[in-house]
């Protein structure tokens, strides 16, 4: 068994956990700023969402070495190919990356509150367009996905331990 | 010669491939679980048992060998079966995000963990038997 393969499964689960944690951060931020009418650029707070993306970039030292420095051009079919691994980057099992983005184009929630310091001349205030139910649902989904990744990591740990008993 | 018979002609290479397949499958399942929120991701799976089955029983005619001089007929080498990753693009996207089904992945994970554990136990037992034979009992 290739021990690096087992460790790459650890890494994949870790990226999944990190992605779900960032999603949880975004939810917390949205819930905390549900009443925020003043931000740095002067307008009310805008909702943050996390976008997931597959990540197949070369990350480990061996992969970097294999892909950048240890590559010698094959100009003749009789030349020896220095790339020893048969598994190319495209065949790798993808990890995940999460990007936090701000939703720019949604309308603000307008409430009538003439006493509010940020009210306009008609007494209306622009509030962040955050739906508590949507955020809660997102929070539960993130929490459960995190648990799933943690379970996969735990399974990997016990498998690795089992392999060491052979 | 004796070592070849001990390690290469035994079922240890087959068990090793089976263990490799379980390790690869674990990585694939981890990847599926990590990408549960990735839009458009296509889940992957590992085929090994099907290929093993095919390498054992695809021949219409197979000959039993009762003498070592007999030619093998229809019997292939199951120990050379390698696990393969396939992309599952047929399952419909139930969640609307991608075709990863969390219940399926978690049950596959549990199953694979037990399979790995069982295979590792069997290999460990094989080696223990060999060791017993080498050491012997007085």
Coordinates of C-alpha atoms in Angstrom, one line a residue:
Chain A
X1 CA 0.0 0.0 0.0
X2 CA 1.2 3.5 -0.8
X3 CA 1.4 5.4 2.4
X4 CA 1.2 8.7 0.5
X5 CA -2.2 7.7 -0.8
X6 CA -3.5 7.3 2.7
X7 CA -2.2 10.7 3.6
X8 CA -3.7 12.3 0.6
X9 CA -7.1 11.0 1.8
X10 CA -6.4 12.8 5.1
X11 CA -5.7 16.0 3.2
X12 CA -8.9 15.7 1.2
X13 CA -11.0 15.3 4.3
X14 CA -9.1 18.2 5.9
X15 CA -9.9 20.5 2.9
X16 CA -13.6 19.4 3.2
X17 CA -13.6 20.4 6.9
X18 CA -11.9 23.7 6.2
X19 CA -14.4 24.5 3.4
X20 CA -17.4 23.8 5.7
X21 CA -15.8 25.8 8.5
X22 CA -15.5 28.8 6.1
X23 CA -19.1 28.3 5.2
X24 CA -19.9 28.4 9.0
X25 CA -17.9 31.6 9.3
X26 CA -19.9 33.2 6.6
X27 CA -23.2 32.2 8.2
X28 CA -22.0 33.5 11.6
X29 CA -20.9 36.8 9.9
X30 CA -24.3 37.1 8.2
X31 CA -26.3 36.4 11.4
X32 CA -24.1 38.8 13.4
X33 CA -24.5 41.6 10.9
X34 CA -28.2 41.2 10.3
X35 CA -28.9 44.7 11.6
X36 CA -25.7 46.4 10.4
X37 CA -26.5 49.5 8.4
X38 CA -23.0 51.0 8.3
X39 CA -20.0 49.3 6.7
X40 CA -16.7 50.7 5.4
X41 CA -18.0 51.7 2.0
X42 CA -21.0 53.4 3.5
X43 CA -23.8 51.1 2.6
X44 CA -25.5 48.4 4.7
X45 CA -23.9 45.0 5.1
X46 CA -24.1 42.6 2.2
X47 CA -24.7 38.9 2.6
X48 CA -21.7 36.6 2.2
X49 CA -21.8 33.2 0.6
X50 CA -19.2 30.5 0.2
X51 CA -18.7 28.9 -3.2
X52 CA -17.2 25.5 -3.3
X53 CA -14.8 24.5 -6.1
X54 CA -12.8 21.3 -6.8
X55 CA -9.1 21.7 -6.2
X56 CA -6.6 19.5 -8.2
X57 CA -3.6 21.7 -7.8
X58 CA -0.3 20.1 -7.0
X59 CA 0.3 20.6 -3.3
X60 CA 2.6 18.0 -2.0
X61 CA 6.4 18.3 -2.3
X62 CA 6.6 15.2 -4.4
X63 CA 4.1 16.4 -6.8
X64 CA 5.8 19.8 -7.1
X65 CA 9.1 18.1 -7.7
X66 CA 7.6 15.7 -10.2
X67 CA 5.8 18.5 -12.1
X68 CA 8.4 21.3 -12.2
X69 CA 12.0 20.3 -11.7
X70 CA 12.3 16.6 -12.4
X71 CA 10.8 16.9 -15.8
X72 CA 13.1 16.3 -18.7
X73 CA 11.9 16.7 -22.3
X74 CA 11.3 13.6 -24.3
X75 CA 12.3 14.4 -27.9
X76 CA 12.9 10.9 -29.1
X77 CA 10.7 7.9 -28.4
X78 CA 13.9 6.0 -27.2
X79 CA 14.4 8.6 -24.4
X80 CA 13.5 7.5 -21.0
X81 CA 10.5 9.2 -19.6
X82 CA 11.4 10.7 -16.2
X83 CA 7.8 11.0 -15.0
X84 CA 7.6 7.8 -13.0
X85 CA 4.1 8.1 -11.7
X86 CA 1.3 6.9 -13.9
X87 CA -1.2 9.0 -12.0
X88 CA -1.4 12.4 -13.7
X89 CA -2.9 15.5 -12.1
X90 CA -6.2 15.2 -13.9
X91 CA -6.7 11.7 -12.5
X92 CA -6.2 12.8 -8.9
X93 CA -9.1 12.7 -6.6
X94 CA -10.0 16.3 -6.2
X95 CA -10.0 18.1 -2.9
X96 CA -12.2 21.1 -2.3
X97 CA -11.6 24.8 -1.9
X98 CA -14.0 27.4 -0.6
X99 CA -14.1 31.0 -1.6
X100 CA -16.1 33.6 0.3
X101 CA -17.8 36.1 -1.9
X102 CA -20.1 38.9 -1.2
X103 CA -23.5 39.0 -3.0
X104 CA -23.5 42.4 -4.7
X105 CA -26.7 42.7 -6.6
X106 CA -29.4 41.8 -4.2
X107 CA -31.8 44.5 -3.0
X108 CA -31.8 45.7 0.6
X109 CA -34.6 45.0 3.0
X110 CA -36.4 48.3 3.5
X111 CA -38.1 48.9 6.8
X112 CA -39.9 52.0 8.1
X113 CA -38.2 53.4 11.2
X114 CA -38.1 57.2 11.2
X115 CA -36.1 57.3 14.4
X116 CA -33.2 55.3 13.0
X117 CA -30.1 57.5 12.4
X118 CA -29.7 56.1 8.9
X119 CA -33.3 56.7 7.8
X120 CA -33.8 58.7 4.6
X121 CA -36.1 61.7 4.4
X122 CA -39.2 59.5 4.1
X123 CA -38.3 57.5 7.2
X124 CA -37.2 54.3 5.5
X125 CA -34.0 52.4 6.4
X126 CA -32.0 50.0 4.2
X127 CA -31.3 46.9 6.1
X128 CA -29.1 43.9 5.0
X129 CA -31.0 41.4 3.0
X130 CA -30.4 38.4 5.3
X131 CA -33.0 35.8 5.9
X132 CA -32.5 34.1 9.2
X133 CA -34.2 30.8 8.0
X134 CA -31.9 30.6 5.0
X135 CA -28.8 31.2 7.2
X136 CA -30.0 28.6 9.8
X137 CA -30.5 26.0 7.0
X138 CA -27.1 26.8 5.7
X139 CA -25.6 26.5 9.2
X140 CA -27.2 23.0 9.7
X141 CA -26.0 21.9 6.3
X142 CA -22.5 23.1 7.0
X143 CA -22.5 21.4 10.4
X144 CA -23.6 18.1 9.0
X145 CA -21.1 18.2 6.1
X146 CA -18.4 19.0 8.6
X147 CA -19.4 15.9 10.6
X148 CA -19.4 13.8 7.5
X149 CA -15.8 14.9 6.7
X150 CA -14.8 14.3 10.3
X151 CA -16.2 10.8 10.1
X152 CA -14.3 10.1 6.9
X153 CA -11.1 11.3 8.6
X154 CA -11.8 9.1 11.7
X155 CA -12.3 6.1 9.4
X156 CA -9.0 6.9 7.7
X157 CA -7.3 7.1 11.0
X158 CA -8.5 3.7 12.1
X159 CA -7.7 2.1 8.7
X160 CA -4.1 3.5 8.9
X161 CA -3.8 2.1 12.4
X162 CA -5.1 -1.3 11.2
X163 CA -2.6 -1.3 8.3
X164 CA 0.2 -0.8 10.8
X165 CA -0.8 -4.0 12.6
X166 CA 0.0 -6.2 9.6
Chain B
X1 CA 12.4 -20.2 -5.2
X2 CA 11.0 -20.9 -1.8
X3 CA 10.4 -17.2 -1.2
X4 CA 8.6 -16.9 -4.6
X5 CA 6.4 -19.8 -3.6
X6 CA 5.8 -18.2 -0.2
X7 CA 4.9 -14.7 -1.3
X8 CA 4.2 -14.6 -5.0
X9 CA 2.3 -17.9 -5.5
X10 CA 0.3 -17.4 -2.3
X11 CA -2.8 -15.2 -2.0
X12 CA -0.8 -12.4 -0.5
X13 CA -0.4 -10.4 -3.8
X14 CA -4.2 -10.7 -4.3
X15 CA -4.8 -9.5 -0.7
X16 CA -2.4 -6.6 -1.3
X17 CA -4.3 -5.5 -4.4
X18 CA -7.5 -5.8 -2.4
X19 CA -6.0 -3.6 0.3
X20 CA -4.8 -1.1 -2.3
X21 CA -8.3 -1.0 -3.7
X22 CA -9.8 -0.3 -0.3
X23 CA -7.3 2.5 0.3
X24 CA -8.1 4.0 -3.1
X25 CA -11.8 3.7 -2.5
X26 CA -11.4 5.4 0.8
X27 CA -9.7 8.3 -0.9
X28 CA -12.4 8.5 -3.6
X29 CA -15.2 8.5 -0.9
X30 CA -13.4 11.2 1.1
X31 CA -13.2 13.3 -2.1
X32 CA -16.9 12.8 -2.8
X33 CA -17.8 13.8 0.8
X34 CA -15.5 16.9 0.7
X35 CA -17.1 18.0 -2.6
X36 CA -20.7 17.6 -1.4
X37 CA -21.2 21.3 -1.9
X38 CA -19.3 21.8 -5.1
X39 CA -21.7 22.6 -8.0
X40 CA -21.4 20.3 -11.0
X41 CA -19.1 17.9 -9.3
X42 CA -19.4 14.3 -10.5
X43 CA -19.0 11.6 -8.0
X44 CA -16.4 8.9 -8.5
X45 CA -16.3 5.3 -7.5
X46 CA -13.8 2.5 -7.6
X47 CA -14.3 -0.8 -9.5
X48 CA -12.3 -3.7 -8.3
X49 CA -14.6 -6.5 -7.3
X50 CA -16.3 -6.5 -10.8
X51 CA -12.9 -6.7 -12.5
X52 CA -11.8 -9.4 -10.1
X53 CA -14.9 -11.4 -10.8
X54 CA -14.3 -10.9 -14.6
X55 CA -10.8 -12.1 -14.3
X56 CA -11.9 -15.2 -12.4
X57 CA -15.0 -16.3 -14.2
X58 CA -15.1 -14.9 -17.8
X59 CA -14.0 -18.0 -19.6
X60 CA -16.6 -20.3 -21.0
X61 CA -14.2 -23.2 -20.8
X62 CA -11.8 -23.7 -18.0
X63 CA -9.6 -26.6 -17.3
X64 CA -8.7 -28.0 -14.0
X65 CA -5.0 -28.7 -13.4
X66 CA -4.2 -31.9 -11.6
X67 CA -0.6 -32.0 -12.7
X68 CA 1.9 -29.2 -12.8
X69 CA 2.7 -30.0 -16.4
X70 CA -0.8 -29.2 -17.5
X71 CA -1.4 -26.0 -19.4
X72 CA -3.7 -23.5 -17.8
X73 CA -7.0 -23.2 -19.8
X74 CA -9.2 -20.2 -19.2
X75 CA -7.8 -19.4 -15.8
X76 CA -6.4 -15.9 -15.6
X77 CA -4.4 -14.3 -12.9
X78 CA -6.7 -12.7 -10.4
X79 CA -3.7 -11.4 -8.5
X80 CA -3.0 -8.9 -11.3
X81 CA -6.4 -7.2 -11.0
X82 CA -5.9 -3.5 -10.3
X83 CA -8.5 -1.1 -8.9
X84 CA -9.8 1.6 -11.2
X85 CA -11.5 5.0 -10.6
X86 CA -14.5 5.7 -12.7
X87 CA -16.5 8.9 -12.9
X88 CA -20.2 8.3 -12.2
X89 CA -22.0 10.6 -14.7
X90 CA -25.2 8.6 -14.9
X91 CA -26.7 9.2 -11.5
X92 CA -29.2 12.0 -11.6
X93 CA -28.6 15.1 -9.6
X94 CA -31.0 14.7 -6.7
X95 CA -29.8 17.7 -4.7
X96 CA -29.6 20.0 -7.7
X97 CA -26.0 20.8 -6.9
X98 CA -24.2 17.6 -7.8
X99 CA -24.8 13.8 -7.8
X100 CA -23.2 13.1 -4.4
X101 CA -25.7 11.2 -2.2
X102 CA -24.5 11.6 1.4
X103 CA -26.3 8.5 2.7
X104 CA -24.7 6.4 0.0
X105 CA -21.2 7.8 0.6
X106 CA -21.4 7.3 4.4
X107 CA -22.6 3.7 4.0
X108 CA -19.9 3.1 1.4
X109 CA -17.4 4.6 3.9
X110 CA -18.5 2.3 6.7
X111 CA -18.5 -0.8 4.4
X112 CA -15.1 0.1 3.0
X113 CA -13.6 0.5 6.4
X114 CA -14.8 -2.9 7.5
X115 CA -13.5 -4.4 4.2
X116 CA -10.1 -2.8 4.7
X117 CA -10.0 -4.0 8.3
X118 CA -10.9 -7.6 7.3
X119 CA -8.3 -7.7 4.5
X120 CA -5.7 -6.3 6.8
X121 CA -6.5 -8.9 9.5
X122 CA -6.3 -11.7 6.9
X123 CA -2.9 -10.6 5.6
X124 CA -1.7 -10.3 9.2
X125 CA -2.9 -13.8 9.9
X126 CA -1.2 -15.1 6.7
X127 CA 2.1 -13.7 7.8
X128 CA 1.6 -15.1 11.3
X129 CA 1.1 -18.5 9.9
X130 CA 4.2 -18.2 7.8
X131 CA 6.1 -17.1 10.9
X132 CA 4.8 -20.0 12.9
X133 CA 5.9 -22.4 10.1
X134 CA 9.4 -20.8 10.1
X135 CA 9.9 -20.8 13.8
X136 CA 8.2 -24.1 14.4
X137 CA 7.4 -25.8 17.7
X138 CA 9.7 -28.2 19.6

